[in-house]
PDB file of C-alpha atoms in Angstrom:
ATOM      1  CA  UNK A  10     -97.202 142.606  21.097  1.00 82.00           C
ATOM      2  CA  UNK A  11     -97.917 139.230  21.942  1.00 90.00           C
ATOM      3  CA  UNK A  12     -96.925 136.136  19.699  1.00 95.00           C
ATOM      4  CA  UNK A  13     -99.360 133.078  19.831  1.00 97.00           C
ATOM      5  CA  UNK A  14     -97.643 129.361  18.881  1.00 97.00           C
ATOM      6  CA  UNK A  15     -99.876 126.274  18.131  1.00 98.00           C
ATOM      7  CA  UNK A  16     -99.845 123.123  18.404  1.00 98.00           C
ATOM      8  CA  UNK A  17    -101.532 119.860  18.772  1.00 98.00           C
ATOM      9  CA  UNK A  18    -101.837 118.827  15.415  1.00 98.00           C
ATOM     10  CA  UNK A  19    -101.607 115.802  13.316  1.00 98.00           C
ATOM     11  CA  UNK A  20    -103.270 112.801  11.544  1.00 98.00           C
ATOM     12  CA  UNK A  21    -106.198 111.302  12.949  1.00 98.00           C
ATOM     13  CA  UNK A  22    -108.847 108.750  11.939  1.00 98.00           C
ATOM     14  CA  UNK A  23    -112.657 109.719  11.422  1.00 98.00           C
ATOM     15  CA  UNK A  24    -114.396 109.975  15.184  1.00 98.00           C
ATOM     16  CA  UNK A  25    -110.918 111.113  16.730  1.00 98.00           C
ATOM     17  CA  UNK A  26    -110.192 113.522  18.736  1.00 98.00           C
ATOM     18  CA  UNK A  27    -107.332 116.157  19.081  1.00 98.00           C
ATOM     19  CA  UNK A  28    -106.469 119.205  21.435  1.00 98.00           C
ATOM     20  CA  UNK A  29    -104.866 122.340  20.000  1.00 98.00           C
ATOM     21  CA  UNK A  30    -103.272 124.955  22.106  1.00 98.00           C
ATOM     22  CA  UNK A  31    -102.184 128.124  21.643  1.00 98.00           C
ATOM     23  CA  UNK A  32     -99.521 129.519  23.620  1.00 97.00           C
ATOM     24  CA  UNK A  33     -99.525 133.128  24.097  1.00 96.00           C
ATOM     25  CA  UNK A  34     -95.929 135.121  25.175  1.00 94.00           C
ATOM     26  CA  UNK A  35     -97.014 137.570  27.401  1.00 83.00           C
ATOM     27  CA  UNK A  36     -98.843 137.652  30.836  1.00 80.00           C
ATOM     28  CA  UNK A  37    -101.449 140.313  29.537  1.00 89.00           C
ATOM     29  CA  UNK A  38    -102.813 137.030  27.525  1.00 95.00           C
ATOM     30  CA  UNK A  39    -105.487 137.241  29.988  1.00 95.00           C
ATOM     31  CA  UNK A  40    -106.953 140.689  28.829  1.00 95.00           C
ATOM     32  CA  UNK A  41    -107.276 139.248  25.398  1.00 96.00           C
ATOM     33  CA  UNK A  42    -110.210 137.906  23.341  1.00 97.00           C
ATOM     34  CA  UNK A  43    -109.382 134.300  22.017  1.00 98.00           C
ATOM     35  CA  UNK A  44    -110.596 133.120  18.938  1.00 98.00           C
ATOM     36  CA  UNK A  45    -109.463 130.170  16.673  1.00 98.00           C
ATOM     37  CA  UNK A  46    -109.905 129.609  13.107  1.00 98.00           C
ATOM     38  CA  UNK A  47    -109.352 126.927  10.287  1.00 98.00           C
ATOM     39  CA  UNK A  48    -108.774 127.122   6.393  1.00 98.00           C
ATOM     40  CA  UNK A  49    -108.898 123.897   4.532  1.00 97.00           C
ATOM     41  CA  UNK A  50    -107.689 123.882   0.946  1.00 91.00           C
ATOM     42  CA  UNK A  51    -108.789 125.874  -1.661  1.00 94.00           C
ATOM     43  CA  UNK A  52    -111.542 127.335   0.693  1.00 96.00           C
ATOM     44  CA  UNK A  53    -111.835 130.889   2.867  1.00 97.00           C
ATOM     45  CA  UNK A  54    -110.506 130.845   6.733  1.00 97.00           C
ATOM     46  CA  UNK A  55    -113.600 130.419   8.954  1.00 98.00           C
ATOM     47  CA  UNK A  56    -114.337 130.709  12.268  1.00 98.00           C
ATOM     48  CA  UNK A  57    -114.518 128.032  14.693  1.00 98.00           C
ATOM     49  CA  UNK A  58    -114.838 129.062  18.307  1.00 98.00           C
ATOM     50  CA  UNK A  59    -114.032 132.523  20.762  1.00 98.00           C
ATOM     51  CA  UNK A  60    -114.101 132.911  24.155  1.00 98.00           C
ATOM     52  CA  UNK A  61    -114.059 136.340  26.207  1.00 97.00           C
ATOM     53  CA  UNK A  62    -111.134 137.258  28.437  1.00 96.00           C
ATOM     54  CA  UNK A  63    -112.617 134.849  31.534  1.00 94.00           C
ATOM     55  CA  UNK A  64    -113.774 132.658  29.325  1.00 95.00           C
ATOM     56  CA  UNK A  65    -117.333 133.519  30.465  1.00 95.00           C
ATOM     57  CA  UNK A  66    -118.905 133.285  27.312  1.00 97.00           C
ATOM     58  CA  UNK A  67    -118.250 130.690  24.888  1.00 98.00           C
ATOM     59  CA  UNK A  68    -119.391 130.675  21.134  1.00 98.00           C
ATOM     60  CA  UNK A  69    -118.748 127.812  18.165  1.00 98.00           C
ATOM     61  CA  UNK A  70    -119.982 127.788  14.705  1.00 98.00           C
ATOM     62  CA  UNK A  71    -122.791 125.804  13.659  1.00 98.00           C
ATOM     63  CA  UNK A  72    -120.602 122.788  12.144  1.00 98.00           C
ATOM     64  CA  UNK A  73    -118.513 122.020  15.269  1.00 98.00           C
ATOM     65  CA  UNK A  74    -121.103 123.122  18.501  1.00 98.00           C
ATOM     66  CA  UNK A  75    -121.360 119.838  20.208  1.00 98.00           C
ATOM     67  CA  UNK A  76    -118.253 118.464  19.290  1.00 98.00           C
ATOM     68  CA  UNK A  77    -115.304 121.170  19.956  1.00 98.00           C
ATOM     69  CA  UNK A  78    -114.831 123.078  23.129  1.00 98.00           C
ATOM     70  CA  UNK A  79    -112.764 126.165  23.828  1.00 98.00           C
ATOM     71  CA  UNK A  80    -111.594 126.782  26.496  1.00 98.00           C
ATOM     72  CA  UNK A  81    -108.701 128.813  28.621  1.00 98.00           C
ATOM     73  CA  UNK A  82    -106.112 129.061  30.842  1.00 97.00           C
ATOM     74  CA  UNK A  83    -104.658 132.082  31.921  1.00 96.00           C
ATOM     75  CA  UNK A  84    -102.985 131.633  34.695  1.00 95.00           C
ATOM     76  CA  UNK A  85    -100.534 129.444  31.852  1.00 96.00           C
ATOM     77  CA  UNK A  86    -101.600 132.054  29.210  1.00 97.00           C
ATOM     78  CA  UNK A  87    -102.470 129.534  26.940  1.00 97.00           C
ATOM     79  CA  UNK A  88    -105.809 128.764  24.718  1.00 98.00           C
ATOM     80  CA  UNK A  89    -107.496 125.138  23.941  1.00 98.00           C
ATOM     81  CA  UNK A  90    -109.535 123.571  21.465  1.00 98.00           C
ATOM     82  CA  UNK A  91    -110.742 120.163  22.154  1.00 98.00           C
ATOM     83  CA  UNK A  92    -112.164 118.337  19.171  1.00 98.00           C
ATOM     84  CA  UNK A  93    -114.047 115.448  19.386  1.00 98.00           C
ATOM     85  CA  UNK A  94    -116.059 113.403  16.993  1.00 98.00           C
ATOM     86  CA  UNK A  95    -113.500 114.900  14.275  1.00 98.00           C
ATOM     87  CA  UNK A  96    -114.622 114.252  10.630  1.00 98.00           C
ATOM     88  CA  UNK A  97    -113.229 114.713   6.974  1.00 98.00           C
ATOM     89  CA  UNK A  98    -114.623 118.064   6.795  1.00 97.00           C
ATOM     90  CA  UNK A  99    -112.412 119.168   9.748  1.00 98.00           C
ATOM     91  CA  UNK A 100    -109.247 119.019   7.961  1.00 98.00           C
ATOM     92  CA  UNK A 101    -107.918 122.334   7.735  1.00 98.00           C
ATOM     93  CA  UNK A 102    -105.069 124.646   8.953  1.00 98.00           C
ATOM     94  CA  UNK A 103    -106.219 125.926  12.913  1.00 98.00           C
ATOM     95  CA  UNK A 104    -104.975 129.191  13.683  1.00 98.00           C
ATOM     96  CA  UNK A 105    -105.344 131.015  17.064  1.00 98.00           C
ATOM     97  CA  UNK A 106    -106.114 134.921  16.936  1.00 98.00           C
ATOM     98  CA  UNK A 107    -106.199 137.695  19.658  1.00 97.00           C
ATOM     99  CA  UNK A 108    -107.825 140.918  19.981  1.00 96.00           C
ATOM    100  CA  UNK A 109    -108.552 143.530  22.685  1.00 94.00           C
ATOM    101  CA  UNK A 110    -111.932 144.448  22.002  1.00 94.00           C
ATOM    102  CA  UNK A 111    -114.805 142.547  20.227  1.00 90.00           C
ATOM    103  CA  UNK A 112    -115.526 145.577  18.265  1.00 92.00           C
ATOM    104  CA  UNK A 113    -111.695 145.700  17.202  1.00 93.00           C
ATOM    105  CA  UNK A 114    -109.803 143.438  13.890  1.00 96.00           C
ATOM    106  CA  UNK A 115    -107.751 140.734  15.045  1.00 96.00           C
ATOM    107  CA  UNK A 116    -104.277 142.361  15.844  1.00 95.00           C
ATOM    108  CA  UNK A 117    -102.175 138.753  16.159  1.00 96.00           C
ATOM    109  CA  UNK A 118    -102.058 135.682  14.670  1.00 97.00           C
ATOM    110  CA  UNK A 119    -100.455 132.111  14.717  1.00 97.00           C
ATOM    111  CA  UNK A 120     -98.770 130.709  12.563  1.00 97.00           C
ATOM    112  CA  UNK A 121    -101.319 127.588  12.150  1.00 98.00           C
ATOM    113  CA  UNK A 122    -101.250 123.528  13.255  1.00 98.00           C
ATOM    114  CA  UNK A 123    -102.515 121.459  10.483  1.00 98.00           C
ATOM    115  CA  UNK A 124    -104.937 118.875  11.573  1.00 98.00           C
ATOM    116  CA  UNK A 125    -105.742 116.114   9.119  1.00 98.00           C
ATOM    117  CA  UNK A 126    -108.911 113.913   9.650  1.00 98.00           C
ATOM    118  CA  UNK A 127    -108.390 110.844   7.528  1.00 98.00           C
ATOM    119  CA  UNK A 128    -112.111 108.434   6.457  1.00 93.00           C
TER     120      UNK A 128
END
């Protein structure tokens, strides 16, 4: 099974930016679909952004569209989130997730980076 890793966390000011990456272990990372995820405290985990195995389609919730971007690289197996613009409300715990179908649960997760988004 593969294991993801991210990283790319830290402390940043309000209008910073960050990239996360996931690492996958396993060449078949390409046949994977990529998702990534946050859970700030005290609230539910909630997705942020997926992206199919070519990274043809692309989609982002409603409170980061215009200022993340997923994105891919399989050749390195390994899965981005660029995040501009970052605000308070960003702080959370990012995880990366993988599954084979889009009809099919999640079957592997990270561990989580913690990115903090001080005011």
């Amino acid at each position: 099974q593969v294991q993801l890793v991210e990283s790319g966390g830290g402390l940043v000011q309000a209008g910073g930016s960050l990239r996360l990456s996931c690492a996958a272990s396993e060449r078949t990372f390409s046949t994977y679909i990529m998702d990534w995820f946050r859970q700030a405290p005290g609230k539910e985990r909630e997705f942020v952004s997926g992206i199919t195995r070519s990274g043809g389609i692309r989609t982002y919730a409603d409170s980061v569209k215009g200022r993340f971007t997923i994105s891919r690289d399989n050749a390195k197996n390994t899965l981005y989130l660029q995040m501009n613009s970052l605000k308070p409300e960003d702080t959370a715990v990012y995880y990366c997730a993988a599954r084979t179908t889009i009809q099919g649960p999640y079957e592997v997760w990270g561990q989580g980076t913690l990115v903090t988004v001080s005011s």
